[in-house]
Structures are given as C-alpha cells and as structure tokens.
Short mmCIF file of C-alpha atoms in Angstrom, two decimals:
data_model
loop_
_atom_site.label_atom_id
_atom_site.label_comp_id
_atom_site.label_asym_id
_atom_site.label_seq_id
_atom_site.Cartn_x
_atom_site.Cartn_y
_atom_site.Cartn_z
CA MET A 18 0.00 0.00 0.00
CA LYS A 19 1.42 3.35 -1.02
CA GLU A 20 2.11 5.64 1.94
CA LEU A 21 0.42 9.02 2.00
CA HIS A 22 2.47 12.15 1.48
CA PRO A 23 3.80 12.84 4.99
CA ILE A 24 2.51 16.41 5.14
CA LEU A 25 -0.27 18.49 3.63
CA THR A 26 0.00 22.23 3.03
CA GLU A 27 -2.50 24.98 2.35
CA VAL A 28 -2.71 28.75 2.51
CA ARG A 29 -5.37 30.61 4.48
CA GLY A 30 -4.96 34.30 3.72
CA ARG A 31 -1.53 35.28 5.06
CA VAL A 32 -1.21 32.03 7.03
CA GLY A 33 0.59 28.93 5.81
CA VAL A 34 -0.80 25.71 7.28
CA ILE A 35 1.18 22.46 7.50
CA THR A 36 -0.65 19.29 8.57
CA LEU A 37 1.35 16.23 9.59
CA ASN A 38 -0.12 13.35 7.61
CA ARG A 39 0.85 9.87 8.81
CA PRO A 40 -2.45 8.95 10.47
CA GLY A 41 -1.72 5.21 10.53
CA GLN A 42 1.39 5.89 12.62
CA LEU A 43 -0.14 8.68 14.74
CA ASN A 44 2.13 11.08 12.83
CA ALA A 45 5.33 9.42 14.03
CA LEU A 46 8.22 11.53 12.81
CA ASN A 47 10.53 9.86 10.29
CA ASP A 48 13.10 11.30 7.91
CA ALA A 49 10.63 11.63 5.04
CA LEU A 50 8.21 13.63 7.18
CA MET A 51 10.91 15.84 8.69
CA ASP A 52 12.44 16.49 5.25
CA ALA A 53 9.02 17.48 3.88
CA LEU A 54 8.22 19.58 6.95
CA GLY A 55 11.52 21.44 6.67
CA ASP A 56 10.98 22.11 2.96
CA ALA A 57 7.45 23.41 3.61
CA LEU A 58 8.59 25.64 6.47
CA LEU A 59 11.34 27.20 4.37
CA ALA A 60 8.99 27.66 1.39
CA PHE A 61 6.48 29.54 3.55
CA ASP A 62 9.32 31.51 5.12
CA ARG A 63 10.44 32.66 1.66
CA ASP A 64 6.91 33.56 0.56
CA ASP A 65 6.30 37.30 0.97
CA ALA A 66 2.53 36.68 1.07
CA ILE A 67 2.83 34.57 4.26
CA GLY A 68 3.08 36.24 7.68
CA ALA A 69 2.70 33.28 10.05
CA ILE A 70 2.82 29.49 9.91
CA VAL A 71 0.70 26.87 11.70
CA ILE A 72 1.77 23.25 12.22
CA THR A 73 -0.95 20.78 13.24
CA GLY A 74 -1.67 17.08 13.29
CA SER A 75 -4.79 14.96 13.69
CA PRO A 76 -7.42 14.90 16.45
CA LYS A 77 -5.73 11.81 17.90
CA ALA A 78 -2.14 12.97 17.74
CA PHE A 79 -0.08 16.02 16.92
CA ALA A 80 2.81 13.57 16.68
CA ALA A 81 3.32 10.42 18.74
CA GLY A 82 7.09 10.74 18.66
CA ALA A 83 9.97 9.64 16.50
CA ASP A 84 9.38 6.58 14.33
CA ILE A 85 10.96 3.86 16.51
CA ALA A 86 10.50 1.19 13.84
CA ALA A 87 12.73 3.18 11.51
CA MET A 88 15.54 3.65 14.02
CA ALA A 89 15.56 0.52 16.18
CA ASP A 90 18.57 -1.04 14.43
CA TRP A 91 20.59 2.08 13.66
CA SER A 92 24.20 2.16 14.81
CA TYR A 93 26.19 5.05 16.22
CA MET A 94 27.85 5.52 12.83
CA ASP A 95 24.45 5.55 11.12
CA VAL A 96 23.23 8.48 13.19
CA TYR A 97 26.57 10.28 13.40
CA GLN A 98 27.37 10.17 9.70
CA GLY A 99 23.73 10.80 8.77
CA ASP A 100 23.63 13.83 11.09
CA PHE A 101 20.44 12.53 12.72
CA ILE A 102 18.18 15.28 14.11
CA THR A 103 20.51 18.13 13.13
CA ARG A 104 20.15 17.53 9.39
CA ASN A 105 16.39 18.06 9.16
CA TRP A 106 14.69 18.38 12.57
CA GLU A 107 16.56 21.61 13.24
CA THR A 108 15.34 23.28 10.04
CA ILE A 109 12.63 24.99 12.08
CA ARG A 110 15.31 27.07 13.81
CA ARG A 111 16.03 28.79 10.50
CA VAL A 112 12.45 30.03 10.12
CA ARG A 113 12.17 33.77 10.86
CA LYS A 114 8.38 34.06 10.76
CA PRO A 115 6.20 33.11 13.75
CA VAL A 116 5.39 29.39 13.90
CA ILE A 117 2.40 28.16 15.92
CA ALA A 118 1.75 24.54 16.92
CA ALA A 119 -1.92 23.51 17.17
CA VAL A 120 -1.83 20.40 19.35
CA ALA A 121 -4.62 17.89 19.94
CA GLY A 122 -4.13 14.38 21.29
CA PHE A 123 -0.65 13.03 21.85
CA ALA A 124 2.50 15.14 21.58
CA MET A 125 4.97 12.52 22.74
CA GLY A 126 8.74 12.45 22.56
CA GLY A 127 9.78 14.03 19.30
CA GLY A 128 6.25 15.34 18.85
CA CYS A 129 6.54 17.25 22.11
CA GLU A 130 9.97 18.48 21.04
CA LEU A 131 8.62 19.67 17.69
CA ALA A 132 5.91 21.62 19.50
CA LEU A 133 8.52 23.09 21.85
CA ALA A 134 10.52 24.29 18.83
CA CYS A 135 7.53 26.36 17.67
CA ASP A 136 7.05 29.91 18.93
CA LEU A 137 3.58 29.32 20.39
CA ILE A 138 1.65 26.19 21.36
CA ILE A 139 -2.15 26.25 21.31
CA ALA A 140 -3.46 23.11 22.98
CA GLY A 141 -6.81 21.44 22.58
CA GLU A 142 -8.31 20.04 25.76
CA SER A 143 -7.30 16.53 24.66
CA ALA A 144 -3.61 17.45 24.30
CA ARG A 145 -1.15 15.25 26.19
CA PHE A 146 2.56 16.08 26.43
CA ALA A 147 5.34 13.70 27.47
CA LEU A 148 9.01 12.91 26.92
CA PRO A 149 9.01 9.13 27.51
CA GLU A 150 12.39 8.33 25.96
CA ILE A 151 13.68 7.02 29.30
CA LYS A 152 11.39 4.01 28.85
CA LEU A 153 13.54 3.03 25.85
CA ALA A 154 16.85 3.77 27.64
CA MET A 155 17.12 6.83 25.42
CA LEU A 156 16.94 10.57 26.08
CA PRO A 157 15.05 13.47 24.48
CA GLY A 158 17.53 14.40 21.78
CA ALA A 159 15.65 16.85 19.57
CA GLY A 160 16.01 19.74 22.00
CA GLY A 161 13.80 18.38 24.79
CA THR A 162 16.37 18.52 27.57
CA GLN A 163 17.22 22.09 26.54
CA ARG A 164 13.91 23.73 25.60
CA LEU A 165 11.73 22.11 28.25
CA PRO A 166 13.64 23.49 31.29
CA ARG A 167 13.55 26.94 29.70
CA ALA A 168 9.79 26.62 29.25
CA ILE A 169 8.72 25.11 32.60
CA GLY A 170 11.77 25.20 34.89
CA LYS A 171 14.35 22.61 35.90
CA ALA A 172 12.35 20.73 38.54
CA LYS A 173 9.33 20.00 36.37
CA ALA A 174 11.48 19.28 33.32
CA MET A 175 13.52 16.77 35.34
CA ASP A 176 10.29 15.13 36.48
CA MET A 177 9.02 14.76 32.93
CA CYS A 178 12.34 13.55 31.50
CA LEU A 179 13.32 11.16 34.31
CA SER A 180 9.91 9.65 35.06
CA ALA A 181 8.19 9.95 31.66
CA ARG A 182 5.39 11.89 33.35
CA MET A 183 2.60 12.93 31.02
CA LEU A 184 0.99 16.36 31.28
CA GLY A 185 -2.58 17.06 30.33
CA ALA A 186 -3.51 20.31 28.67
CA ASP A 187 -4.48 22.10 31.88
CA GLU A 188 -1.24 21.16 33.65
CA ALA A 189 0.77 22.15 30.59
CA ASP A 190 -1.00 25.51 30.68
CA ARG A 191 -0.28 26.04 34.39
CA TYR A 192 3.37 25.13 33.90
CA GLY A 193 3.81 27.54 31.00
CA LEU A 194 4.41 24.84 28.40
CA VAL A 195 1.52 26.04 26.23
CA SER A 196 0.23 29.51 25.42
CA ARG A 197 -3.47 28.74 25.83
CA VAL A 198 -5.97 25.85 25.97
CA VAL A 199 -9.11 25.77 23.81
CA PRO A 200 -11.88 23.23 23.17
CA ASP A 201 -10.78 20.55 20.73
CA GLU A 202 -13.51 21.39 18.26
CA GLN A 203 -12.27 24.99 18.15
CA LEU A 204 -8.54 24.25 18.05
CA LEU A 205 -7.85 24.85 14.37
CA GLU A 206 -10.34 27.71 14.11
CA GLN A 207 -8.89 29.59 17.07
CA THR A 208 -5.30 28.86 16.07
CA LEU A 209 -5.92 30.13 12.54
CA ALA A 210 -7.63 33.23 13.93
CA LEU A 211 -4.60 33.92 16.14
CA ALA A 212 -2.22 33.28 13.25
CA ALA A 213 -4.21 35.61 11.01
CA LYS A 214 -4.11 38.33 13.65
CA ILE A 215 -0.35 37.96 14.02
CA ALA A 216 0.15 37.85 10.25
CA SER A 217 -1.79 41.12 9.86
CA TYR A 218 0.97 43.01 11.65
CA SER A 219 4.21 44.25 10.09
CA LEU A 220 6.31 41.21 9.18
CA PRO A 221 9.69 42.87 9.84
CA ALA A 222 8.47 43.83 13.33
CA LEU A 223 7.24 40.28 13.96
CA MET A 224 10.61 38.86 12.96
CA ALA A 225 12.43 41.38 15.16
CA ILE A 226 10.30 40.41 18.17
CA LYS A 227 10.83 36.69 17.54
CA GLU A 228 14.59 37.18 17.26
CA SER A 229 14.67 39.31 20.42
CA VAL A 230 12.68 36.85 22.53
CA ASN A 231 14.79 33.94 21.30
CA ARG A 232 17.93 35.92 22.14
CA SER A 233 16.66 36.28 25.72
CA TRP A 234 16.69 32.48 26.02
CA GLU A 235 20.21 32.16 24.74
CA SER A 236 22.17 35.01 26.31
CA SER A 237 22.66 37.05 29.46
CA LEU A 238 20.24 39.83 30.38
CA THR A 239 22.81 42.47 29.45
CA GLU A 240 23.35 40.99 25.99
CA GLY A 241 19.63 40.45 25.51
CA ILE A 242 18.79 44.04 26.42
CA LEU A 243 21.46 45.32 24.02
CA TYR A 244 20.03 43.17 21.22
CA GLU A 245 16.50 44.35 21.99
CA ARG A 246 17.60 47.99 21.97
CA ARG A 247 19.29 47.63 18.59
CA GLU A 248 16.15 46.01 17.19
CA LEU A 249 14.05 48.86 18.60
CA HIS A 250 16.32 51.46 17.03
CA ALA A 251 16.10 49.61 13.72
CA ARG A 252 12.31 49.98 13.76
CA PHE A 253 12.81 53.69 13.05
CA ALA A 254 14.19 52.73 9.65
CA SER A 255 10.96 50.84 8.89
CA GLN A 256 8.19 52.29 6.73
CA ASP A 257 5.67 50.21 8.67
CA ALA A 258 6.71 51.65 12.02
CA HIS A 259 6.16 55.22 10.83
CA GLU A 260 2.86 54.16 9.24
CA GLY A 261 1.79 52.53 12.51
CA MET A 262 2.61 55.56 14.62
CA HIS A 263 0.98 58.04 12.24
CA ALA A 264 -2.10 55.83 11.94
CA PHE A 265 -2.35 55.77 15.73
CA LEU A 266 -2.15 59.56 15.89
CA SER A 267 -4.73 59.89 13.12
CA LYS A 268 -7.03 57.31 14.77
CA ARG A 269 -7.11 55.13 11.66
CA THR A 270 -6.19 51.55 10.86
CA PRO A 271 -2.58 51.23 9.65
CA VAL A 272 -1.84 49.81 6.23
CA PHE A 273 1.36 47.80 6.50
CA GLU A 274 3.50 47.08 3.46
CA HIS A 275 5.83 44.75 5.42
CA ARG A 276 8.82 46.99 4.88
#
C-alpha cells in the first residue's frame, strides 16, 4: 500500500498551514516527514505573502514521537554520519516568521519536542505532552532537555524527562508549556484566527520580536537588552513603524507594506 504524502500544506490568507499526515502511525516523525516539513517551512518563510505558519496534526495525535520502527537497528555511525536530528529536525530554527503549533491528542517524545521548537503552542483540551524516551533507555535528543527546562523550569522538566510523566492540557498551561488551551472542536479555528491576527501586523516587526525573545533564552540579560535595543532602534528605519505611529495619531487603521 502506497504511503500518504507525509505532510499536507494549504494557505489561508496570510497564514501557511502544514498538517502532519501519517495517520496510521499517529504522525510518528521519520526522515521523510521531517524532510518534507523542513521544505514546507522554508517555502512559507520565503513567501512574501505569508506572515505566520501553523503546524498541526490529527485529532488523535499532533505527533506520537519519533518513528521507533525506523531507528531501532541504527548504529552510532548511522546516526553520526547521517547527522540525525541536526540535518532536518533543526530546520525549524532557520524560520524567521512566527510558527504556531496547534496540538490535539498526543505530543509525545519528538512530537513534544517539535511543538517546543515552535514559537507558540495552542493546545486542545485533549492534548497530552510527554518525553518518555527514558522508557527506551534513550533521552530526548531533539532539543527536549534544553527547551523544556527553559519553558517550565528545571524541577518539572527533570520530572518529565526522568519519570516519563505525562501532562494534560491544563497542567501544561499552568506550567507555561503552552500559550493557551481551547476546546478541541475549536482548536484549528482559534489557532488560525490567532495566526491571522499575528500575520496582519508588520512582518519585519514580527521577525524582530521573535529574534529578540529567542535571544533572551540564549544570552545574558545584558546581551539580551542590548540586542533588543538595537532592534528597537532599527524599527525607526521601517516604513511600517512610521505608518503605525501616524495611523495611531490619526485614529485610523494602519496599512502595513511589510517593509
């Protein structure tokens, strides 16, 4: 039986939508899917008509994790020479536009890590997050041990990584893992509405904010403040910033040209 294309893409206004599409495997993440996902992310990132990107899965699973069947017999040299994870899973780090994960059902292992790599996570009430790699004598190796402590703190991240504890949507919300929780039946609708709102703003300003927030994760406060200040100063070279300020003073809606 021929396998489905691992992702589906569509455009909704200024929002690019990517749907993970391995329903028979609960969207388990293999090389073919991650290659296709990376290509789609970069294509939307290059498209001037796109202002934000949404990644979603199925009602049962955002992604149930890495495809264990594909990797069970790999050797160290297989993963080292093939640059496993770094070669294609990390493509999302090159995307400058806001990326939102819409998560229903299971986000396990690599699926949780993929969601963590997005800029925002909107969770349906059925969402379940876990890093259960310890059960396989493995560890979260797609950024889980690095992004999760930054998102929810060391103690809770240790608990999830060492005990394979699963978080429901409400706990994930309280811990700061997700941005908001919505009813499952409204997940895509509300996520697309949020993405459309974000995409309506000036794209250069959105990219500057994303870069500044990410810099705060990866540097000292002093360096982060300096980076933020330089980005703020750069806004004064932007046509959109002047349009936004003058529109505010004139009590009218700004018309951004994304310049």
